[in-house]
Coordinates of C-alpha atoms in Angstrom, one line a residue:
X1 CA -7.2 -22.4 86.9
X2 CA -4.5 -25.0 86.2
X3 CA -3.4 -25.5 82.8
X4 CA -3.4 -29.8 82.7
X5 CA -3.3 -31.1 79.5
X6 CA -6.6 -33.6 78.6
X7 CA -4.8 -36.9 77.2
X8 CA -5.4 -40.3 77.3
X9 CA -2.7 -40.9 80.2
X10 CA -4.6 -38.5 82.5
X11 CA -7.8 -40.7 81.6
X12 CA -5.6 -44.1 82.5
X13 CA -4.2 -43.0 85.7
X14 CA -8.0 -41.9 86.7
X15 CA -9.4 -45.2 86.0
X16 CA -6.5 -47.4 87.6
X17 CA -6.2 -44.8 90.7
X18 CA -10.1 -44.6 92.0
X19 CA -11.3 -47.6 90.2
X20 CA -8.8 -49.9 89.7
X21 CA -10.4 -53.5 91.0
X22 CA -13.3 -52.8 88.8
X23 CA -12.8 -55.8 86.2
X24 CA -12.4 -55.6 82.3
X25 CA -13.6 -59.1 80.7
X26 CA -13.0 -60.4 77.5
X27 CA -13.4 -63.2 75.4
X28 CA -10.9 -64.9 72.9
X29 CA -12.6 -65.5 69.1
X30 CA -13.1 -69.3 70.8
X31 CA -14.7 -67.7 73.7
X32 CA -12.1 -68.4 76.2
X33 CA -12.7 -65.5 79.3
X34 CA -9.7 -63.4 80.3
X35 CA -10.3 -61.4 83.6
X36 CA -8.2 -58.5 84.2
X37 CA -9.0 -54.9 85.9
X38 CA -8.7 -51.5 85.1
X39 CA -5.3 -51.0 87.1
X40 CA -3.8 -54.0 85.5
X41 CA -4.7 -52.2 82.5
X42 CA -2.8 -49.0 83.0
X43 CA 0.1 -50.9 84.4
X44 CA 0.1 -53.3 81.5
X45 CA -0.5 -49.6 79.0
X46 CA 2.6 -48.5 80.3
X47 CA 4.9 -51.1 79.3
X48 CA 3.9 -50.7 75.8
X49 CA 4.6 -46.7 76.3
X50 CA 8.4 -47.8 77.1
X51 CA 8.3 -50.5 74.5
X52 CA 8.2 -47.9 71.7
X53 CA 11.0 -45.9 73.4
X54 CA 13.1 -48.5 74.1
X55 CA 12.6 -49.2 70.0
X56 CA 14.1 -45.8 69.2
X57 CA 10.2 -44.4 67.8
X58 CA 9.6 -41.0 67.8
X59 CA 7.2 -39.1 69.6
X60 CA 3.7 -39.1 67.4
X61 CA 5.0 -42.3 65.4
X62 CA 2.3 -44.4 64.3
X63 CA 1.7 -47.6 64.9
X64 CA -0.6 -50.3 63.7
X65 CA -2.9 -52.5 65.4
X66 CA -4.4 -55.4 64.0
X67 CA -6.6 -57.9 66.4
X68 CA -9.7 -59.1 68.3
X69 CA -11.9 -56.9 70.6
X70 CA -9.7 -57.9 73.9
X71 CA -8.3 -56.1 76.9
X72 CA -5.1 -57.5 75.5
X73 CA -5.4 -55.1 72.6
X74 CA -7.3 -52.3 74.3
X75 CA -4.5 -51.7 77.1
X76 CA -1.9 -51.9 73.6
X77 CA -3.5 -49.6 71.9
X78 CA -4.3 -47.1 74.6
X79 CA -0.5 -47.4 76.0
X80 CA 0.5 -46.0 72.9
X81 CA -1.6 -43.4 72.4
X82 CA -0.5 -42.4 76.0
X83 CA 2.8 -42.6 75.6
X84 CA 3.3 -40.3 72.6
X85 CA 2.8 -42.4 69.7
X86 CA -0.3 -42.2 67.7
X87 CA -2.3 -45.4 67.5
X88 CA -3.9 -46.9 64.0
X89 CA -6.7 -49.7 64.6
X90 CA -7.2 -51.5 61.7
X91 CA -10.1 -53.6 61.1
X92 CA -9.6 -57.7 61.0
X93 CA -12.3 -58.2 58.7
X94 CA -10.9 -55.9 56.2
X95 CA -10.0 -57.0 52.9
X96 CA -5.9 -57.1 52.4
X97 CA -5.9 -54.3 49.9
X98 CA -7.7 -51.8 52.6
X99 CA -6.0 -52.9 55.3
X100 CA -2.5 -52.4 53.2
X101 CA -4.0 -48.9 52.3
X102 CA -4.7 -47.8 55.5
X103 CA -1.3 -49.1 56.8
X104 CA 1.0 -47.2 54.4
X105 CA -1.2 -44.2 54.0
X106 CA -0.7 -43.5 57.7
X107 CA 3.0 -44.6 57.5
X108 CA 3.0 -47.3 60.4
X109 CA 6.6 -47.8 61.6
X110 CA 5.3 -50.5 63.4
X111 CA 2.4 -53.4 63.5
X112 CA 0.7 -55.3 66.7
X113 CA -1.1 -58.1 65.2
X114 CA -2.8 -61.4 67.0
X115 CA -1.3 -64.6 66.4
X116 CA -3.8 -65.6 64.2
X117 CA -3.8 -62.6 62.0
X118 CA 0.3 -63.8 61.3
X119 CA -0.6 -65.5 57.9
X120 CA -2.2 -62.1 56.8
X121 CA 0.4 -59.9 58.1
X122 CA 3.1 -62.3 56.0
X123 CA 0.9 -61.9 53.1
X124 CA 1.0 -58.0 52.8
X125 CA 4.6 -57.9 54.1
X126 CA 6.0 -57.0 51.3
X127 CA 3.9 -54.0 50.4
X128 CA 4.0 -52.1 53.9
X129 CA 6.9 -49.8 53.1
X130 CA 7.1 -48.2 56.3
X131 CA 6.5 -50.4 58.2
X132 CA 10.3 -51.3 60.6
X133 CA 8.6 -53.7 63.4
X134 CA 6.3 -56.3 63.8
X135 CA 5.4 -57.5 66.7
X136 CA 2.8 -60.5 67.7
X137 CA 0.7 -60.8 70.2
X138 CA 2.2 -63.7 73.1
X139 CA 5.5 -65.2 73.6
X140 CA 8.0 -66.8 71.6
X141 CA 6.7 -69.7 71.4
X142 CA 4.1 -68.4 69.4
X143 CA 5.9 -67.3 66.7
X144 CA 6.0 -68.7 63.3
X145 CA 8.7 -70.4 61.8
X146 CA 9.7 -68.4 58.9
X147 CA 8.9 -65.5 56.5
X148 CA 9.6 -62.5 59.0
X149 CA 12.8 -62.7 59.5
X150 CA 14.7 -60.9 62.1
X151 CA 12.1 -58.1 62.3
X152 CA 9.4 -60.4 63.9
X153 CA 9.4 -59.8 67.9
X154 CA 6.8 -61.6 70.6
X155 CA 5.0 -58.9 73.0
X156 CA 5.9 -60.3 76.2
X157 CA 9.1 -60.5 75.8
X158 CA 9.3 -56.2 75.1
X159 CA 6.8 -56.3 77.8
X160 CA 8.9 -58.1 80.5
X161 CA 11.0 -55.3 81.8
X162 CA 9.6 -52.4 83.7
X163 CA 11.7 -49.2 84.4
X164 CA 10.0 -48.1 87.4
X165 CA 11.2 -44.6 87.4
X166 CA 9.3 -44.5 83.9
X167 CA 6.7 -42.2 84.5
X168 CA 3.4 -40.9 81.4
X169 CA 5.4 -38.3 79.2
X170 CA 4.0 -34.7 78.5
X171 CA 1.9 -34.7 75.4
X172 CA 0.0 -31.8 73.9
X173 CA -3.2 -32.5 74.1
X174 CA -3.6 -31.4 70.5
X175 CA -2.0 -33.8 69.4
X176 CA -3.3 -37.2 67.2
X177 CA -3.6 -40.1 69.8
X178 CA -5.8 -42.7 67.5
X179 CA -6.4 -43.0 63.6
X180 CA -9.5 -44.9 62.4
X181 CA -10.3 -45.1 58.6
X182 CA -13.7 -44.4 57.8
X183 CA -16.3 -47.1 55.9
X184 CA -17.0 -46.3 52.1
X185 CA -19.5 -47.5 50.2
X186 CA -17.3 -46.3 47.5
X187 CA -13.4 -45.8 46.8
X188 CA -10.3 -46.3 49.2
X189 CA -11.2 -45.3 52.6
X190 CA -9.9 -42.0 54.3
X191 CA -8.1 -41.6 58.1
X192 CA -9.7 -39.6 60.6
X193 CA -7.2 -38.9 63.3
X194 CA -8.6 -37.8 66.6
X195 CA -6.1 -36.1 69.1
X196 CA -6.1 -36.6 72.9
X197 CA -8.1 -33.8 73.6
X198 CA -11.0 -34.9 71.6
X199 CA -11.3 -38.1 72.6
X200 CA -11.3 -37.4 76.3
X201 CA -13.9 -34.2 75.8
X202 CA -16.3 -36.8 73.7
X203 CA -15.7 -39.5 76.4
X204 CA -17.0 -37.0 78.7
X205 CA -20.2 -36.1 76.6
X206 CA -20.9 -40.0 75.6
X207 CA -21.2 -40.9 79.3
X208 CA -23.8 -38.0 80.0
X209 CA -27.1 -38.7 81.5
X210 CA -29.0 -38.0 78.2
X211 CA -26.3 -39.4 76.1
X212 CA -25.2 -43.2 77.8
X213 CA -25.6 -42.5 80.8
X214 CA -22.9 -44.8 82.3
X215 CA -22.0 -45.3 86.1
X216 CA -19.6 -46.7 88.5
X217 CA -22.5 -49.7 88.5
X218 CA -22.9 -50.1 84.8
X219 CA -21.2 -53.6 83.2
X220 CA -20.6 -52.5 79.7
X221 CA -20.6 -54.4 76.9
X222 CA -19.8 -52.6 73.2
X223 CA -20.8 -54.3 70.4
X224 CA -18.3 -52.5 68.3
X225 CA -14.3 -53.7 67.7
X226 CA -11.7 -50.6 69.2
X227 CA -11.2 -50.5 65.4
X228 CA -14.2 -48.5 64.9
X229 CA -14.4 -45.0 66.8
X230 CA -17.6 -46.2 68.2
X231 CA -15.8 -48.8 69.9
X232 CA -13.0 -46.9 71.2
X233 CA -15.1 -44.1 72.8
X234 CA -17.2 -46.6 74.5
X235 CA -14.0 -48.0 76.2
X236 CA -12.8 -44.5 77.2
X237 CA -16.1 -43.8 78.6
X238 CA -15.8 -46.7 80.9
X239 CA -12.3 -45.8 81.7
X240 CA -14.2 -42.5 82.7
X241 CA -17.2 -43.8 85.3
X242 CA -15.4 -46.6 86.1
X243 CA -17.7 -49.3 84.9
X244 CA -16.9 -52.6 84.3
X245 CA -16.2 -53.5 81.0
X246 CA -17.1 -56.8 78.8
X247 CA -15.5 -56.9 75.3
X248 CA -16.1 -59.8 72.6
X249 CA -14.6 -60.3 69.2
X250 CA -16.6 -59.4 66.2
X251 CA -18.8 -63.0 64.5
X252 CA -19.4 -64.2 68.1
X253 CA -22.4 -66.9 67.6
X254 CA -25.4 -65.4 69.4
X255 CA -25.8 -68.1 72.2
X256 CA -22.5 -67.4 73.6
X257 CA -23.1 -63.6 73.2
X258 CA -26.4 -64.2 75.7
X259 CA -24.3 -66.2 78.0
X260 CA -21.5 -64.0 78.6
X261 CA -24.2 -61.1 79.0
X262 CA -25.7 -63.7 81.7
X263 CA -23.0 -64.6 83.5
X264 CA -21.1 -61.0 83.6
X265 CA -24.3 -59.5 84.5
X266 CA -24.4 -56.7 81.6
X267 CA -26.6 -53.9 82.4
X268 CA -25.8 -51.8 78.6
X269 CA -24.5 -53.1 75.5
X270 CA -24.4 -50.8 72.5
X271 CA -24.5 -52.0 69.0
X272 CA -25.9 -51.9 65.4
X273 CA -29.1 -53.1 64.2
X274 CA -28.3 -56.6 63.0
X275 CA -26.0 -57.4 65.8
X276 CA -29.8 -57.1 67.8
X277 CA -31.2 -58.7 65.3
X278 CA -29.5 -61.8 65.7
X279 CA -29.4 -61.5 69.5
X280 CA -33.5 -61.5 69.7
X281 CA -34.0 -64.4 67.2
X282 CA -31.9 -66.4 69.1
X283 CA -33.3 -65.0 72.7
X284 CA -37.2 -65.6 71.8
X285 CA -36.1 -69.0 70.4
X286 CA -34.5 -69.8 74.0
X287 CA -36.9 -68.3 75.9
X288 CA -34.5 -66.6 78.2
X289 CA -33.6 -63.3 77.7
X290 CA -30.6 -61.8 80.4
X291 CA -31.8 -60.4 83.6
X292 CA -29.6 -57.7 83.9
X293 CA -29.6 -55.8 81.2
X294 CA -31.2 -52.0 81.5
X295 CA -30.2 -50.1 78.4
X296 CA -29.8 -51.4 75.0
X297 CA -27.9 -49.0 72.6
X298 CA -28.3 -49.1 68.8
X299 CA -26.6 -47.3 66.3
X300 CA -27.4 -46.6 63.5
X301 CA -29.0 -44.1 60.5
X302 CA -31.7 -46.0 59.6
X303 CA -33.8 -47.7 63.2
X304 CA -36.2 -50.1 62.2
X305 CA -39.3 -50.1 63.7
X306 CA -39.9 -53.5 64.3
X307 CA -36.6 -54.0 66.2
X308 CA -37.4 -50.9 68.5
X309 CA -40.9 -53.1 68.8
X310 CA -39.0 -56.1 69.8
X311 CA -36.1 -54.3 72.1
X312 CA -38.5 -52.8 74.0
X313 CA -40.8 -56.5 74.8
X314 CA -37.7 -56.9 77.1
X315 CA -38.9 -56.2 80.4
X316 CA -36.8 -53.5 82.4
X317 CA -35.0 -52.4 79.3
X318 CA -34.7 -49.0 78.3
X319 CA -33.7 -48.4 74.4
X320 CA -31.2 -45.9 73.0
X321 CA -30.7 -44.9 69.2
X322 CA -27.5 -43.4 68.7
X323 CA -26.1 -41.7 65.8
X324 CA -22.5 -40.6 64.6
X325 CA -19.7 -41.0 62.2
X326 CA -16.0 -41.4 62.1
X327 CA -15.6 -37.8 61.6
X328 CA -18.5 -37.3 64.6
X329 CA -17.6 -40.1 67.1
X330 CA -21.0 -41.5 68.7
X331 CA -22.7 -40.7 69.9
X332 CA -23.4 -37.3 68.3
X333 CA -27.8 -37.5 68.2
X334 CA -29.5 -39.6 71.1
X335 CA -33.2 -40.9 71.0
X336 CA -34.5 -42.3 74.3
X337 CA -38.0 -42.3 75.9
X338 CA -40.8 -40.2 74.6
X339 CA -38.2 -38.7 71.6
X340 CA -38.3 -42.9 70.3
X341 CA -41.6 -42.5 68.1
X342 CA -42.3 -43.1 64.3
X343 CA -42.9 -40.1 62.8
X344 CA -45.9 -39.8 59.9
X345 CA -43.4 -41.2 57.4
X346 CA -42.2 -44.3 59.5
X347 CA -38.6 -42.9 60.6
X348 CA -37.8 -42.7 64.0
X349 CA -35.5 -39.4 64.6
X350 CA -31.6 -39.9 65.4
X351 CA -32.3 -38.0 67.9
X352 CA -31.2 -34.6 70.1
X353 CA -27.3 -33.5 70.0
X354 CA -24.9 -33.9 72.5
X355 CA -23.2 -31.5 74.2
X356 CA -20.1 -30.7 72.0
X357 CA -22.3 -31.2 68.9
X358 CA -23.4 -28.0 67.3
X359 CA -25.7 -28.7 64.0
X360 CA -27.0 -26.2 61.2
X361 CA -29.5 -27.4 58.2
X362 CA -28.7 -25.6 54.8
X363 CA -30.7 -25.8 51.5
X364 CA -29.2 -26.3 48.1
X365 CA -28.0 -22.6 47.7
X366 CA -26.1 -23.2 51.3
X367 CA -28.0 -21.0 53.4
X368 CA -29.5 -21.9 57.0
X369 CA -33.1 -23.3 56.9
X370 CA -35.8 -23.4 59.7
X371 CA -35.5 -25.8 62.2
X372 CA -39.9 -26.1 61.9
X373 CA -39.6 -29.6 61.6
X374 CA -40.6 -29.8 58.0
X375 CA -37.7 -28.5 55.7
X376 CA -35.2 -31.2 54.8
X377 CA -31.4 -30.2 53.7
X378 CA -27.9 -30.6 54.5
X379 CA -27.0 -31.5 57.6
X380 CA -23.7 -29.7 58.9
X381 CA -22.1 -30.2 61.5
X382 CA -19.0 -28.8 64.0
X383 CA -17.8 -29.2 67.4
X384 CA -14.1 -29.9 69.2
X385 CA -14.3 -33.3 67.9
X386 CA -15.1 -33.1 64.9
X387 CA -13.0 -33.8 62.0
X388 CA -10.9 -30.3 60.6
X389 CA -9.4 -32.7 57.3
X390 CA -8.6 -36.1 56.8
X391 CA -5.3 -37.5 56.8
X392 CA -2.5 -37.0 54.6
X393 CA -5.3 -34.6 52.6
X394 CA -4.4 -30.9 52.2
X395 CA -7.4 -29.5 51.4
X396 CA -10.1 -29.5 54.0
X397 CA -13.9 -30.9 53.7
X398 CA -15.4 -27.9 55.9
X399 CA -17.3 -25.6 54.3
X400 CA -18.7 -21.9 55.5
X401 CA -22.1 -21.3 56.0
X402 CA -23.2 -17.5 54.0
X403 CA -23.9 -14.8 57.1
X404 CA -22.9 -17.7 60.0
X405 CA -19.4 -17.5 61.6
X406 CA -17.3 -20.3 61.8
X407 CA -16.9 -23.5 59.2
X408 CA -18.7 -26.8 59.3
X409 CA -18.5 -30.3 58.1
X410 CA -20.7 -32.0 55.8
X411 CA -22.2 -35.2 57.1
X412 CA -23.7 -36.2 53.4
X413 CA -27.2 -36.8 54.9
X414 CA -30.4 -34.8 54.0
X415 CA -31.9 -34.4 57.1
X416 CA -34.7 -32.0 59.1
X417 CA -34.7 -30.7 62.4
X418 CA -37.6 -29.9 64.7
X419 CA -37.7 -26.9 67.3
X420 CA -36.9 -29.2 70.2
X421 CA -33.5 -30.2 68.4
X422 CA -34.7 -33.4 67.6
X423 CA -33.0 -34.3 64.2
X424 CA -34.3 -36.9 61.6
X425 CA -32.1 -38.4 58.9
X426 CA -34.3 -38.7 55.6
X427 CA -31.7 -39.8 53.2
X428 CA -28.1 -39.6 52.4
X429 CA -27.0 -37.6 49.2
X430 CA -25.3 -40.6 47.9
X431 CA -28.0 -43.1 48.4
X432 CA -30.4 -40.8 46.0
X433 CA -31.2 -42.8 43.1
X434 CA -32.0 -40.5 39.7
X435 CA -35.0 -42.4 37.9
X436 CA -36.1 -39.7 35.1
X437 CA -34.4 -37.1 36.0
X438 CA -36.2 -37.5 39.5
X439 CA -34.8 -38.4 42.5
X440 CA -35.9 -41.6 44.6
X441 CA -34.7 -42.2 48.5
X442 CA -33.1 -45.5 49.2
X443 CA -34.1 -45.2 53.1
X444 CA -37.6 -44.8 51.9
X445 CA -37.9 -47.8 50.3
X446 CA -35.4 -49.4 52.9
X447 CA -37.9 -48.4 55.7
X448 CA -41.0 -50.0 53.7
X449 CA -39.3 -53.4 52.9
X450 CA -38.9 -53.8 56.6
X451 CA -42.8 -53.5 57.6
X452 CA -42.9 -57.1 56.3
X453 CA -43.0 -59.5 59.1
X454 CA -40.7 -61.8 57.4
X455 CA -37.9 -59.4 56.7
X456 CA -34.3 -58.9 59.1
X457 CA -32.9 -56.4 56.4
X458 CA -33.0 -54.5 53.4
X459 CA -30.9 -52.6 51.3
X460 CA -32.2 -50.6 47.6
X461 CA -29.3 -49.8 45.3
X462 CA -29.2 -48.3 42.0
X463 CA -29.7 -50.3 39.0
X464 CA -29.3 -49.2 35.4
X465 CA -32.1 -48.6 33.2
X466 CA -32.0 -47.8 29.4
X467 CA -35.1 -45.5 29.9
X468 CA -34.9 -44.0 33.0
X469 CA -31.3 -43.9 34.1
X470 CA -31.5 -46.1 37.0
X471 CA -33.9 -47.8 38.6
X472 CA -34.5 -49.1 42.6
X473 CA -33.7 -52.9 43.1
X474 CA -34.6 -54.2 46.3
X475 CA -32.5 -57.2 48.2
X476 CA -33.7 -58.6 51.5
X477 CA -32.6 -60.9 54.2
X478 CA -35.5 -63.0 55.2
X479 CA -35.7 -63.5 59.4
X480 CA -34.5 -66.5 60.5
X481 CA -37.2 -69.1 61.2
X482 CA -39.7 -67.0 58.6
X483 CA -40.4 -68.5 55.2
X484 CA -38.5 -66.1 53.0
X485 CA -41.2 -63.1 51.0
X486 CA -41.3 -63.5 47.6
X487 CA -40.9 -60.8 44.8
X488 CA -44.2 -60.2 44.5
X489 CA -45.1 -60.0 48.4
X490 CA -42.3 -57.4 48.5
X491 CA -43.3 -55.2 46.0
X492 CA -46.6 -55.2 47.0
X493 CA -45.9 -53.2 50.3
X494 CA -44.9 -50.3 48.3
X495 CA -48.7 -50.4 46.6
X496 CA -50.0 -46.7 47.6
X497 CA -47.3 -46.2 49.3
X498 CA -45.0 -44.4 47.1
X499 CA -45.7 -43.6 43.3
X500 CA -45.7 -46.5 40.8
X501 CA -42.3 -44.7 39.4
X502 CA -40.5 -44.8 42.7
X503 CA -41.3 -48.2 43.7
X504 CA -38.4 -50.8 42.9
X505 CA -38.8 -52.9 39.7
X506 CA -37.6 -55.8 41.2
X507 CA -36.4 -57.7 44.4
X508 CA -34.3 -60.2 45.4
X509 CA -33.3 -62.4 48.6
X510 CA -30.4 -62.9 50.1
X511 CA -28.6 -64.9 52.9
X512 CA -27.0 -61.8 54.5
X513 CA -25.9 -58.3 53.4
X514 CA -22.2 -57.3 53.1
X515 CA -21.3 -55.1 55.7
X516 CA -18.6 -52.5 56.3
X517 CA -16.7 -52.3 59.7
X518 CA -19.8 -49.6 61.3
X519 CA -22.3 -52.7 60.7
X520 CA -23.8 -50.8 58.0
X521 CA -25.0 -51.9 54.5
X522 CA -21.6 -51.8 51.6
X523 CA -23.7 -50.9 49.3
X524 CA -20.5 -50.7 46.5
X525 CA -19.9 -54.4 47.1
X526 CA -23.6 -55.3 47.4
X527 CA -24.0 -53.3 43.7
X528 CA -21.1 -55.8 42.4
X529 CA -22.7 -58.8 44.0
X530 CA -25.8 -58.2 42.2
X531 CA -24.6 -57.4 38.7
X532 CA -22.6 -60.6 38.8
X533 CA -25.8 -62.5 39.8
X534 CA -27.7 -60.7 37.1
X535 CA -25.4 -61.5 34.2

């Protein structure tokens, strides 16, 4: 068999070659629509593969992205991936410090940034050591006035020139093509780079029947910024089938969201829970929910059941949980059909693996337990892309399981897995909350708190308690248009429910939830935000 190397450029001349009039849509943070298609896209990718050479980088030199979900950035970012240069998305709605972090811990000779990100970028200027070249999104006239200096370039003027006997160079497939940082709820956040190889095998999983099951006919629409693995892999999976691809900014109001899903004729979107959230309330309020759409994708740990209730009202829509990490790209576990139904406890599994995705359960001692359905431990995971070590660490997280060959990664979630492969996430270590020297499961409570009508979402952190060590504490955010539940309606759900010592001792309400870059709960900054209110 031939020995061709799987890399992103292979992936790019695919999709510009046998699909290349299918379009890729997307919309500007003031939801102005830019049409282009997927062989613009590879053309446009490999002028920023000779932009980097023409710069004197070296092969595997990272470089620093920071913008809005648009083909702009996409066809950036993926031309230097392909053209030997590893790229770092960063996440707009980072704070500075994180976004500083990420940028010299990777050691970014360069940053891409959007023009409205400039003000930011002259801000942490000073403390990116590494970093040689900045370049904006747009022409010159763009460009601010002052503060750069001479290292401040606009993209289309290193995008003007073409060398057309510039052809994709040779990279190992081994090699890191993308570097995401992963979401904490605690501490700086750590890189997972994912070489070439990975990401093309994943794309190839992710589009799978049982997995997305995207086509040539699919409009896609992720939910998710390229920032975030999840939102990368969906683009490389349309890059792979060839389907038409719709990409919006993160903080898009909700109308325009339905009308761009109306008017581009999206058949899947994929994204987390309160993304959907907001999409229904405003979809049942209107009356008018888009036509097209066939599949609906969340992600998430934790599906609540009401949402699944309301997702699947939507005539002709077929709903699909996914599951995954940065150091698992999603989707790793799928739910669809008959496999989306609450178990005895409320949860709805995470689902089946993926091709690729090889899983083992282990108890506290580290050794393998039944997959019956009813023991809960560790759930461990390997596969080709899963994360070896993160970056710029020596040591690596994988551990060995006693009499199994081979080494696995931790995902930090107590899980259990039934005979048919069908996993169920029943906690994560670090949301355990030791009351007494007993442990209560923040899901659990999480999971109750949302059986009330009037509730979009709910979080239970740790609180500290003289006599017990910590406590639960409850905050909710009440659904739009629903009088908000008081403290005592809320505590009330958890009568026989759950023991009088596991139930929260108090609860609050909130207008919204901080959330890190995955769309989940940041439960570290949602801790502080509580102990200031309490004070």
């Amino acid at each position: 068999m031939m020995m061709l190397p799987l890399d992103l450029a292979s992936l790019l001349r695919h999709a510009a070659r046998e699909h290349g009039d299918t379009a890729v849509v997307s919309l500007g943070p003031n939801g102005q629509v830019s049409r282009g298609n997927w062989r613009g896209l590879e053309r446009r990718a490999r002028l920023w593969g000779q932009v980097w050479e023409r710069l004197g980088l070296r092969p595997g030199s990272v470089v620093a992205f920071l913008g809005w979900h648009t083909h702009g950035l996409l066809e950036a970012v993926l031309g230097t991936a392909a053209g030997g240069m590893t790229a770092l998305t960063l996440n707009p709605r980072q704070f500075p410090e994180l976004l500083i972090y990420a940028v010299n811990r990777a050691e970014a000779q360069a940053l891409v940034f959007d023009a409205q990100m400039a003000p930011l970028v002259e801000a942490m200027q000073l403390q990116l050591g590494s970093v040689g070249h900045y370049i904006q999104f747009g022409g010159p006239e763009a460009l601010p006035d002052s503060g750069f200096g001479p290292t401040l370039m606009d993209a289309d003027s290193l995008l003007g020139f073409d060398d057309p006997d510039w052809h994709w160079p040779e990279v190992d497939e081994n090699r890191a093509a993308l570097i995401s940082f992963t979401a904490a709820n605690s501490g700086w956040p750590r890189g997972v780079a994912t070489s070439h190889r990975a990401a093309v095998l994943q794309a190839f999983s992710a589009a799978l029947p049982d997995a997305y099951g995207l086509s040539r006919t699919d409009v896609l629409m992720p939910l998710l910024p390229v920032s975030h693995s999840g939102g990368w892999a969906l683009c490389l999976c349309a890059a792979l089938t060839g389907a038409q691809l719709v990409l919006v900014p993160p903080g898009l109001d909700a109308s325009v969201l339905a009308a761009t899903m109306r008017e581009q004729g999206v058949t899947m979107a994929a994204g987390p829970p309160s993304l959907w959230l907001e999409l229904l309330d405003h979809l049942d309020q209107a009356g008018d929910h888009p036509a097209s759409l066939r599949r609906a994708a969340v992600g998430a740990a934790a599906f609540p059941p009401a949402l699944l209730k309301r997702l699947r009202a939507w005539s002709g829509v077929e709903v699909v949980h996914t599951w995954g990490m940065s150091e698992v790209a999603p989707p790793a576990l799928v739910a669809r059909g008959e496999l989306l139904r609450p178990d005895a406890d409320g949860r709805l599994p995470q689902g089946r693996p993926v091709f690729g995705v090889e899983l083992a359960l282990v108890g506290d001692d580290g050794r393998p337990l039944p997959r019956d359905g009813i023991a809960e431990g560790q759930l461990l995971v390997r596969g080709p892309w899963v994360l070896e070590r993160y970056l710029g660490e020596a040591e690596s997280p994988l551990v060995q399981i006693p009499d199994v060959p081979g080494q696995w990664l931790p995902t930090g979630d107590i899980a259990r897995i039934a005979p048919d492969s069908t996993v169920t996430l029943t906690d994560r270590r670090k949301d355990l909350i030791r009351c007494g020297g007993e442990w209560i499961s923040a899901q659990l409570l999480e999971r109750i708190a949302l059986l009330h009508p009037g509730v979009a979402e709910a979080a239970v952190i740790a609180q500290a308690d003289e006599a017990q060590g910590e406590r639960p504490l409850l905050v909710v955010v009440a659904r739009a248009g629903e009088p908000s539940p008081s403290a005592e309606e809320l505590l009330a759900l958890y009568e026989k429910r759950v023991s009088d010592w596991q139930a929260p001792s108090a609860a609050l309400t909130f207008p919204e939830l901080p959330k890190l870059s995955n769309g989940e709960v940041d439960k570290r900054e949602l801790r502080g935000l509580v102990e200031t209110l309490l004070d």
